[in-house]
Amino acid sequence: MNQTKTTPAKIQRRPWNDPRVRSLAFQVIAIFAVGWAGWTLFQNTLSNMESRGISTGFGFLDESAGFGIIMSLIPYDATMSYGRTFWVGLLNTLLVSAMGIIAATIIGFLVGIARLSSNWLVAKLALVYVETLRNLPLLLQIFFWYFAVLRSLPSPRQSVDVGGVFFLNNRGLYTPEPLTEPGFGWVMAAFAAAIMIVIAITRWSRKRQIRTGQLFPTFRVNLAILIVLPMLAYFATGAPLQWEIPELTGFNFSGGITIIPELAALWVALSLYTASFIAEIVRSGILAVSGGQTEAAKALGLRSNLIMRLVVIPQAMRVIIPPLTSQYLNLVKNSSLATAIGYPDLVGVFMGTTLNQTGQAVEVVAMTMAVYLTISLSISLLMNIYNRSVALQER
């Protein structure tokens, strides 16, 4: 008696039994569900705002702001628009974030390496730094640097004078301001050329080392090029750079560059706090490198600093980069705590004062969220590109 059997091949021909088809179907359903939920929320928000007589749109960005900002990287006064306040807050946020990332990275790497030092005192001091700062709330540290340290400095008339060019008081740090003159563009061109030469020499020295095994004094040569070439252009063009020294006029200083205490307190707190986490990331990355690598390098006669720079750190970076990216993202988002001490970042200026004066909550919050999302995605993209460049390449 003949019986018809269903073969696996026939079952696989049914679309729903194909994992790829099911996966695509679930993704399409999820996208439609999220889109429908977002559209419903958007329509409900517009309906509620209309019933309360609240106008919508971005026309408010062209209206006069009518309030001042204590620090701006671009020209600004109270007669300018709300759109201008957005750019002022954005640039201030980018400034403190970039400064914090650079400082936290340097401090974190130094402390992380110090945690593994053979010197007992150095290792214990690094341990105390890490365990103390990372276990204290960041907001508390910001308050400490702002109120307990910087606000307790003397008044402008009793400023701390450093060489007659730097002045520190409770209103900030006053430094000389560079004033460029015609011909300075040649100096910048020379500096750009020096950077290109440095990159070329670095690549050549690496290929030479791989081919011959000989080390080239790359650091000293590159440093000399970066200093000498722009200096030659500087003197050849008649020194087209002058310095404006701050001067005490009345009750405050005028001229020069002013680093307000709000910026200094936020920068120091963000840098030291984030560096305590980066230090542990660096320490774990170094410990992830096999001890045999260090022993082999010592057997070849390499000094300790060369072993760390040429053998250990390049391998540890593959472990360090992913969690390091998270710390960079945290630092950028933590910069929004600037509102607590009055630093005019994007949250304080745009989502604070501008929102309160215009009432355009949806537009202001959406723009602020979009900015932080864009910054975070940009940092992740750059770090992922760098991560791929140091990843092991399969042969």
CSV table of C-alpha atoms in Angstrom, one decimal:
chain,number,residue,atom,x,y,z
A,1,MET,CA,0.0,0.0,0.0
A,2,ASN,CA,1.5,3.3,-1.1
A,3,GLN,CA,1.6,6.1,1.4
A,4,THR,CA,2.5,9.7,0.6
A,5,LYS,CA,5.3,11.1,2.7
A,6,THR,CA,6.0,14.7,3.3
A,7,THR,CA,9.7,15.4,2.7
A,8,PRO,CA,11.7,18.1,4.5
A,9,ALA,CA,12.2,19.8,1.2
A,10,LYS,CA,8.5,20.3,0.7
A,11,ILE,CA,8.1,21.7,4.2
A,12,GLN,CA,10.8,24.2,3.6
A,13,ARG,CA,8.9,25.5,0.6
A,14,ARG,CA,6.2,27.0,2.8
A,15,PRO,CA,7.1,30.7,3.3
A,16,TRP,CA,6.2,30.8,7.0
A,17,ASN,CA,8.7,27.9,7.7
A,18,ASP,CA,11.6,30.0,6.3
A,19,PRO,CA,13.4,31.7,9.2
A,20,ARG,CA,14.4,34.6,7.0
A,21,VAL,CA,10.7,35.2,6.0
A,22,ARG,CA,9.6,35.1,9.6
A,23,SER,CA,12.3,37.4,10.7
A,24,LEU,CA,11.5,40.0,8.0
A,25,ALA,CA,7.7,39.7,8.8
A,26,PHE,CA,8.3,40.4,12.5
A,27,GLN,CA,10.5,43.3,11.7
A,28,VAL,CA,7.9,44.9,9.4
A,29,ILE,CA,5.2,44.4,12.0
A,30,ALA,CA,7.4,46.0,14.7
A,31,ILE,CA,8.2,49.0,12.5
A,32,PHE,CA,4.5,49.5,11.7
A,33,ALA,CA,3.6,49.2,15.4
A,34,VAL,CA,6.3,51.7,16.5
A,35,GLY,CA,5.3,54.1,13.7
A,36,TRP,CA,1.6,53.9,14.6
A,37,ALA,CA,2.4,54.5,18.3
A,38,GLY,CA,4.6,57.5,17.5
A,39,TRP,CA,2.0,59.0,15.1
A,40,THR,CA,-0.8,58.5,17.6
A,41,LEU,CA,1.3,60.2,20.3
A,42,PHE,CA,2.1,63.0,17.9
A,43,GLN,CA,-1.5,63.6,17.0
A,44,ASN,CA,-2.6,63.5,20.6
A,45,THR,CA,0.0,66.1,21.5
A,46,LEU,CA,-1.0,68.4,18.8
A,47,SER,CA,-4.7,68.0,19.7
A,48,ASN,CA,-4.0,68.8,23.4
A,49,MET,CA,-1.9,71.8,22.5
A,50,GLU,CA,-4.5,73.2,20.1
A,51,SER,CA,-7.2,72.8,22.8
A,52,ARG,CA,-5.1,74.8,25.2
A,53,GLY,CA,-4.3,77.5,22.7
A,54,ILE,CA,-0.6,76.7,22.4
A,55,SER,CA,0.9,77.5,19.0
A,56,THR,CA,3.2,75.0,17.3
A,57,GLY,CA,6.1,75.3,14.9
A,58,PHE,CA,9.6,76.7,14.9
A,59,GLY,CA,8.8,80.3,14.1
A,60,PHE,CA,9.8,81.3,17.7
A,61,LEU,CA,13.4,80.7,16.7
A,62,ASP,CA,13.4,84.0,14.8
A,63,GLU,CA,12.0,86.0,17.7
A,64,SER,CA,14.2,88.2,19.9
A,65,ALA,CA,15.5,86.3,23.0
A,66,GLY,CA,15.7,89.3,25.3
A,67,PHE,CA,18.1,87.8,27.8
A,68,GLY,CA,21.9,87.7,28.2
A,69,ILE,CA,24.3,84.7,28.5
A,70,ILE,CA,27.4,84.9,30.6
A,71,MET,CA,29.6,83.0,28.2
A,72,SER,CA,29.4,82.6,24.4
A,73,LEU,CA,31.9,81.3,21.8
A,74,ILE,CA,30.1,83.3,19.1
A,75,PRO,CA,28.9,86.9,19.1
A,76,TYR,CA,25.7,87.2,21.1
A,77,ASP,CA,23.6,89.8,22.9
A,78,ALA,CA,20.0,90.1,24.3
A,79,THR,CA,18.6,91.5,21.0
A,80,MET,CA,19.5,88.3,19.1
A,81,SER,CA,17.0,85.5,18.4
A,82,TYR,CA,16.2,82.3,20.2
A,83,GLY,CA,17.8,80.4,17.4
A,84,ARG,CA,21.0,82.1,18.3
A,85,THR,CA,20.7,80.9,21.9
A,86,PHE,CA,20.4,77.4,20.6
A,87,TRP,CA,23.8,77.7,18.9
A,88,VAL,CA,25.4,79.3,21.9
A,89,GLY,CA,24.2,76.5,24.2
A,90,LEU,CA,25.2,73.8,21.7
A,91,LEU,CA,28.8,75.2,21.3
A,92,ASN,CA,29.2,75.5,25.1
A,93,THR,CA,28.1,71.9,25.5
A,94,LEU,CA,30.5,70.7,22.8
A,95,LEU,CA,33.3,72.8,24.4
A,96,VAL,CA,33.0,71.3,27.9
A,97,SER,CA,32.4,67.8,26.5
A,98,ALA,CA,35.5,67.9,24.3
A,99,MET,CA,37.7,69.3,27.0
A,100,GLY,CA,36.4,66.7,29.4
A,101,ILE,CA,37.0,63.8,27.1
A,102,ILE,CA,40.6,64.9,26.4
A,103,ALA,CA,41.4,65.5,30.1
A,104,ALA,CA,39.6,62.3,31.4
A,105,THR,CA,41.4,60.2,28.8
A,106,ILE,CA,44.8,61.4,29.8
A,107,ILE,CA,44.2,61.3,33.5
A,108,GLY,CA,42.5,57.9,33.2
A,109,PHE,CA,45.3,56.3,31.3
A,110,LEU,CA,47.9,57.6,33.7
A,111,VAL,CA,46.0,56.5,36.8
A,112,GLY,CA,45.2,53.1,35.3
A,113,ILE,CA,48.8,52.4,34.6
A,114,ALA,CA,49.7,53.7,38.0
A,115,ARG,CA,47.3,51.2,39.5
A,116,LEU,CA,49.6,48.5,38.2
A,117,SER,CA,52.9,50.2,39.3
A,118,SER,CA,55.4,48.1,41.2
A,119,ASN,CA,55.8,51.2,43.5
A,120,TRP,CA,53.5,50.5,46.5
A,121,LEU,CA,52.9,54.2,47.3
A,122,VAL,CA,52.0,55.1,43.7
A,123,ALA,CA,49.7,52.1,43.3
A,124,LYS,CA,47.9,52.8,46.6
A,125,LEU,CA,47.4,56.5,45.8
A,126,ALA,CA,45.9,55.6,42.4
A,127,LEU,CA,43.6,53.1,44.2
A,128,VAL,CA,42.4,55.8,46.7
A,129,TYR,CA,41.8,58.2,43.8
A,130,VAL,CA,39.7,55.6,41.9
A,131,GLU,CA,37.7,54.3,44.8
A,132,THR,CA,37.0,57.8,46.2
A,133,LEU,CA,35.9,59.7,43.1
A,134,ARG,CA,33.9,57.0,41.4
A,135,ASN,CA,31.9,56.4,44.6
A,136,LEU,CA,30.9,60.1,45.1
A,137,PRO,CA,27.9,61.5,43.2
A,138,LEU,CA,29.0,63.6,40.3
A,139,LEU,CA,26.7,66.5,41.3
A,140,LEU,CA,28.3,66.6,44.7
A,141,GLN,CA,31.7,66.9,43.1
A,142,ILE,CA,30.5,69.7,40.9
A,143,PHE,CA,29.2,71.6,43.9
A,144,PHE,CA,32.5,71.0,45.7
A,145,TRP,CA,34.7,72.5,43.0
A,146,TYR,CA,32.3,75.4,42.4
A,147,PHE,CA,31.3,76.5,45.9
A,148,ALA,CA,34.1,75.2,48.1
A,149,VAL,CA,37.1,75.8,45.9
A,150,LEU,CA,36.5,78.4,43.2
A,151,ARG,CA,34.0,80.6,45.0
A,152,SER,CA,36.3,80.9,47.9
A,153,LEU,CA,39.1,82.5,45.8
A,154,PRO,CA,39.9,86.2,46.4
A,155,SER,CA,38.1,89.1,44.7
A,156,PRO,CA,39.5,90.6,41.5
A,157,ARG,CA,41.5,93.3,43.3
A,158,GLN,CA,43.3,90.6,45.3
A,159,SER,CA,43.7,88.2,42.4
A,160,VAL,CA,46.3,85.5,42.3
A,161,ASP,CA,48.9,87.0,39.9
A,162,VAL,CA,51.0,84.5,37.8
A,163,GLY,CA,53.8,86.3,36.0
A,164,GLY,CA,51.7,89.4,35.4
A,165,VAL,CA,49.8,87.7,32.6
A,166,PHE,CA,47.5,85.2,34.3
A,167,PHE,CA,45.0,86.3,37.0
A,168,LEU,CA,42.9,84.0,39.1
A,169,ASN,CA,40.0,85.1,41.3
A,170,ASN,CA,36.4,84.2,42.2
A,171,ARG,CA,35.2,85.5,38.8
A,172,GLY,CA,37.3,83.2,36.8
A,173,LEU,CA,40.8,82.7,35.2
A,174,TYR,CA,42.0,85.6,33.0
A,175,THR,CA,44.5,84.6,30.3
A,176,PRO,CA,46.2,86.4,27.4
A,177,GLU,CA,44.2,86.4,24.1
A,178,PRO,CA,46.0,85.8,20.8
A,179,LEU,CA,45.3,88.5,18.2
A,180,THR,CA,46.2,87.5,14.6
A,181,GLU,CA,47.5,89.9,12.0
A,182,PRO,CA,47.8,89.6,8.2
A,183,GLY,CA,50.2,86.9,7.3
A,184,PHE,CA,49.2,84.5,10.1
A,185,GLY,CA,47.5,82.2,7.5
A,186,TRP,CA,51.0,81.2,6.3
A,187,VAL,CA,51.8,80.1,9.8
A,188,MET,CA,48.7,77.9,9.9
A,189,ALA,CA,49.6,76.5,6.5
A,190,ALA,CA,53.0,75.6,7.7
A,191,PHE,CA,51.5,73.9,10.7
A,192,ALA,CA,49.2,71.9,8.5
A,193,ALA,CA,52.1,70.9,6.3
A,194,ALA,CA,54.0,69.9,9.4
A,195,ILE,CA,51.1,67.6,10.4
A,196,MET,CA,51.2,66.0,7.0
A,197,ILE,CA,54.9,65.4,7.2
A,198,VAL,CA,54.5,63.9,10.7
A,199,ILE,CA,51.9,61.5,9.4
A,200,ALA,CA,54.2,60.5,6.5
A,201,ILE,CA,57.2,60.0,8.8
A,202,THR,CA,55.2,57.9,11.2
A,203,ARG,CA,54.0,55.6,8.5
A,204,TRP,CA,57.4,55.3,7.0
A,205,SER,CA,59.0,54.5,10.4
A,206,ARG,CA,56.5,51.7,11.1
A,207,LYS,CA,57.2,50.1,7.7
A,208,ARG,CA,60.9,50.5,8.3
A,209,GLN,CA,60.6,48.9,11.7
A,210,ILE,CA,58.7,45.9,10.4
A,211,ARG,CA,61.2,45.5,7.5
A,212,THR,CA,64.4,45.9,9.5
A,213,GLY,CA,63.5,45.7,13.1
A,214,GLN,CA,65.2,49.1,13.8
A,215,LEU,CA,63.5,51.8,15.8
A,216,PHE,CA,63.4,55.4,14.5
A,217,PRO,CA,63.2,58.3,17.0
A,218,THR,CA,59.7,59.2,15.7
A,219,PHE,CA,58.5,61.2,18.7
A,220,ARG,CA,61.6,63.5,18.8
A,221,VAL,CA,61.7,64.1,15.1
A,222,ASN,CA,57.9,64.7,14.8
A,223,LEU,CA,58.0,67.1,17.8
A,224,ALA,CA,60.8,69.0,16.2
A,225,ILE,CA,59.0,69.3,12.9
A,226,LEU,CA,55.8,70.5,14.6
A,227,ILE,CA,57.7,73.2,16.4
A,228,VAL,CA,60.4,74.3,14.0
A,229,LEU,CA,58.4,74.6,10.7
A,230,PRO,CA,55.6,76.8,12.1
A,231,MET,CA,58.2,78.9,14.0
A,232,LEU,CA,60.1,79.5,10.8
A,233,ALA,CA,56.9,80.6,9.0
A,234,TYR,CA,56.1,82.8,12.0
A,235,PHE,CA,59.3,84.8,11.9
A,236,ALA,CA,59.5,84.8,8.1
A,237,THR,CA,56.1,86.6,8.0
A,238,GLY,CA,57.1,89.2,10.6
A,239,ALA,CA,55.6,87.6,13.8
A,240,PRO,CA,51.9,88.2,12.8
A,241,LEU,CA,50.6,87.3,16.3
A,242,GLN,CA,50.2,89.6,19.3
A,243,TRP,CA,48.9,88.9,22.8
A,244,GLU,CA,46.3,91.0,24.6
A,245,ILE,CA,47.1,90.9,28.4
A,246,PRO,CA,44.1,91.2,30.8
A,247,GLU,CA,44.1,94.5,32.8
A,248,LEU,CA,42.3,95.4,36.0
A,249,THR,CA,39.9,98.2,35.3
A,250,GLY,CA,37.6,99.2,38.2
A,251,PHE,CA,36.2,96.2,39.9
A,252,ASN,CA,37.0,93.6,37.3
A,253,PHE,CA,39.5,92.7,34.5
A,254,SER,CA,39.1,93.6,30.9
A,255,GLY,CA,40.7,92.1,27.8
A,256,GLY,CA,42.2,88.7,27.3
A,257,ILE,CA,40.3,85.4,27.6
A,258,THR,CA,38.0,84.7,30.6
A,259,ILE,CA,37.5,81.1,31.8
A,260,ILE,CA,34.4,81.5,34.0
A,261,PRO,CA,34.3,79.5,37.3
A,262,GLU,CA,31.2,77.6,36.1
A,263,LEU,CA,33.2,76.2,33.1
A,264,ALA,CA,36.2,75.4,35.3
A,265,ALA,CA,34.2,73.6,38.0
A,266,LEU,CA,32.2,71.5,35.5
A,267,TRP,CA,35.3,70.6,33.5
A,268,VAL,CA,37.3,69.5,36.5
A,269,ALA,CA,34.5,67.5,38.0
A,270,LEU,CA,33.6,65.8,34.8
A,271,SER,CA,37.2,65.0,34.0
A,272,LEU,CA,38.2,63.6,37.4
A,273,TYR,CA,35.0,61.6,37.8
A,274,THR,CA,35.1,60.0,34.4
A,275,ALA,CA,38.8,59.4,34.6
A,276,SER,CA,38.2,57.2,37.7
A,277,PHE,CA,36.1,54.8,35.6
A,278,ILE,CA,38.5,55.0,32.6
A,279,ALA,CA,41.4,54.1,34.9
A,280,GLU,CA,39.7,50.8,35.8
A,281,ILE,CA,39.0,50.2,32.1
A,282,VAL,CA,42.7,50.7,31.3
A,283,ARG,CA,43.8,48.5,34.2
A,284,SER,CA,41.5,45.7,33.1
A,285,GLY,CA,42.7,46.0,29.5
A,286,ILE,CA,46.3,45.8,30.5
A,287,LEU,CA,45.7,42.8,32.7
A,288,ALA,CA,43.9,41.1,29.8
A,289,VAL,CA,47.2,41.0,27.8
A,290,SER,CA,49.0,37.7,28.3
A,291,GLY,CA,52.0,38.0,30.7
A,292,GLY,CA,54.0,36.0,28.2
A,293,GLN,CA,54.0,39.1,25.9
A,294,THR,CA,55.7,41.2,28.6
A,295,GLU,CA,58.2,38.4,29.4
A,296,ALA,CA,59.1,38.0,25.7
A,297,ALA,CA,59.6,41.7,25.3
A,298,LYS,CA,61.9,41.8,28.4
A,299,ALA,CA,63.8,38.9,26.9
A,300,LEU,CA,64.5,41.0,23.8
A,301,GLY,CA,66.0,43.7,26.0
A,302,LEU,CA,63.2,46.3,25.7
A,303,ARG,CA,62.9,48.9,28.4
A,304,SER,CA,59.7,49.0,30.5
A,305,ASN,CA,58.4,52.2,28.9
A,306,LEU,CA,58.8,50.6,25.4
A,307,ILE,CA,57.2,47.4,26.5
A,308,MET,CA,54.1,49.3,27.7
A,309,ARG,CA,54.0,51.6,24.7
A,310,LEU,CA,54.8,49.1,21.9
A,311,VAL,CA,53.6,45.8,23.2
A,312,VAL,CA,51.0,46.0,26.0
A,313,ILE,CA,48.9,49.1,25.2
A,314,PRO,CA,48.4,48.3,21.5
A,315,GLN,CA,47.0,44.9,22.5
A,316,ALA,CA,45.0,46.2,25.4
A,317,MET,CA,43.3,48.8,23.2
A,318,ARG,CA,41.1,46.1,21.7
A,319,VAL,CA,39.7,45.5,25.2
A,320,ILE,CA,39.7,49.1,26.3
A,321,ILE,CA,37.9,50.8,23.4
A,322,PRO,CA,34.3,49.4,23.8
A,323,PRO,CA,33.8,50.4,27.4
A,324,LEU,CA,35.8,53.6,26.8
A,325,THR,CA,33.2,54.6,24.3
A,326,SER,CA,30.5,54.2,26.9
A,327,GLN,CA,32.4,56.5,29.3
A,328,TYR,CA,32.7,59.2,26.6
A,329,LEU,CA,28.9,59.0,26.0
A,330,ASN,CA,28.3,59.2,29.7
A,331,LEU,CA,30.5,62.3,30.0
A,332,VAL,CA,28.6,64.1,27.3
A,333,LYS,CA,25.2,63.4,28.9
A,334,ASN,CA,26.5,64.2,32.4
A,335,SER,CA,27.5,67.7,31.1
A,336,SER,CA,23.8,68.5,31.3
A,337,LEU,CA,24.3,68.8,35.1
A,338,ALA,CA,25.8,72.2,34.3
A,339,THR,CA,22.4,73.7,35.0
A,340,ALA,CA,23.0,73.2,38.7
A,341,ILE,CA,25.8,75.8,38.8
A,342,GLY,CA,24.6,78.1,36.0
A,343,TYR,CA,26.9,77.1,33.2
A,344,PRO,CA,25.1,78.1,30.0
A,345,ASP,CA,25.0,74.8,28.2
A,346,LEU,CA,22.3,73.6,25.8
A,347,VAL,CA,20.0,72.3,28.6
A,348,GLY,CA,20.3,75.5,30.7
A,349,VAL,CA,20.1,78.1,28.0
A,350,PHE,CA,17.8,76.5,25.4
A,351,MET,CA,15.7,73.9,27.3
A,352,GLY,CA,15.7,76.1,30.4
A,353,THR,CA,15.4,79.8,29.7
A,354,THR,CA,14.2,79.6,26.1
A,355,LEU,CA,11.5,77.0,27.0
A,356,ASN,CA,10.3,79.0,29.9
A,357,GLN,CA,9.9,82.2,27.9
A,358,THR,CA,8.4,80.7,24.7
A,359,GLY,CA,6.4,77.7,26.1
A,360,GLN,CA,7.3,75.7,23.0
A,361,ALA,CA,8.0,72.6,25.0
A,362,VAL,CA,7.6,70.0,22.2
A,363,GLU,CA,9.9,71.8,19.7
A,364,VAL,CA,12.6,72.7,22.3
A,365,VAL,CA,12.7,69.3,23.9
A,366,ALA,CA,12.7,67.6,20.5
A,367,MET,CA,15.6,69.7,19.3
A,368,THR,CA,17.6,69.1,22.5
A,369,MET,CA,17.0,65.4,22.3
A,370,ALA,CA,18.1,65.3,18.7
A,371,VAL,CA,21.3,67.2,19.5
A,372,TYR,CA,22.3,64.7,22.2
A,373,LEU,CA,21.4,61.8,20.1
A,374,THR,CA,23.4,63.1,17.2
A,375,ILE,CA,26.5,63.7,19.4
A,376,SER,CA,26.2,60.3,20.9
A,377,LEU,CA,25.9,58.5,17.6
A,378,SER,CA,28.8,60.5,16.1
A,379,ILE,CA,31.1,59.5,19.0
A,380,SER,CA,30.0,55.9,18.7
A,381,LEU,CA,30.7,56.0,14.9
A,382,LEU,CA,34.2,57.5,15.3
A,383,MET,CA,35.1,55.0,18.1
A,384,ASN,CA,33.8,52.1,16.1
A,385,ILE,CA,35.9,53.1,13.2
A,386,TYR,CA,39.0,53.3,15.4
A,387,ASN,CA,38.0,50.0,17.0
A,388,ARG,CA,38.0,48.3,13.6
A,389,SER,CA,41.4,49.8,12.8
A,390,VAL,CA,43.0,48.2,15.9
A,391,ALA,CA,41.1,44.9,15.7
A,392,LEU,CA,42.9,41.7,14.9
A,393,GLN,CA,42.8,41.0,11.1
A,394,GLU,CA,42.2,37.4,10.1
A,395,ARG,CA,44.5,36.0,7.5
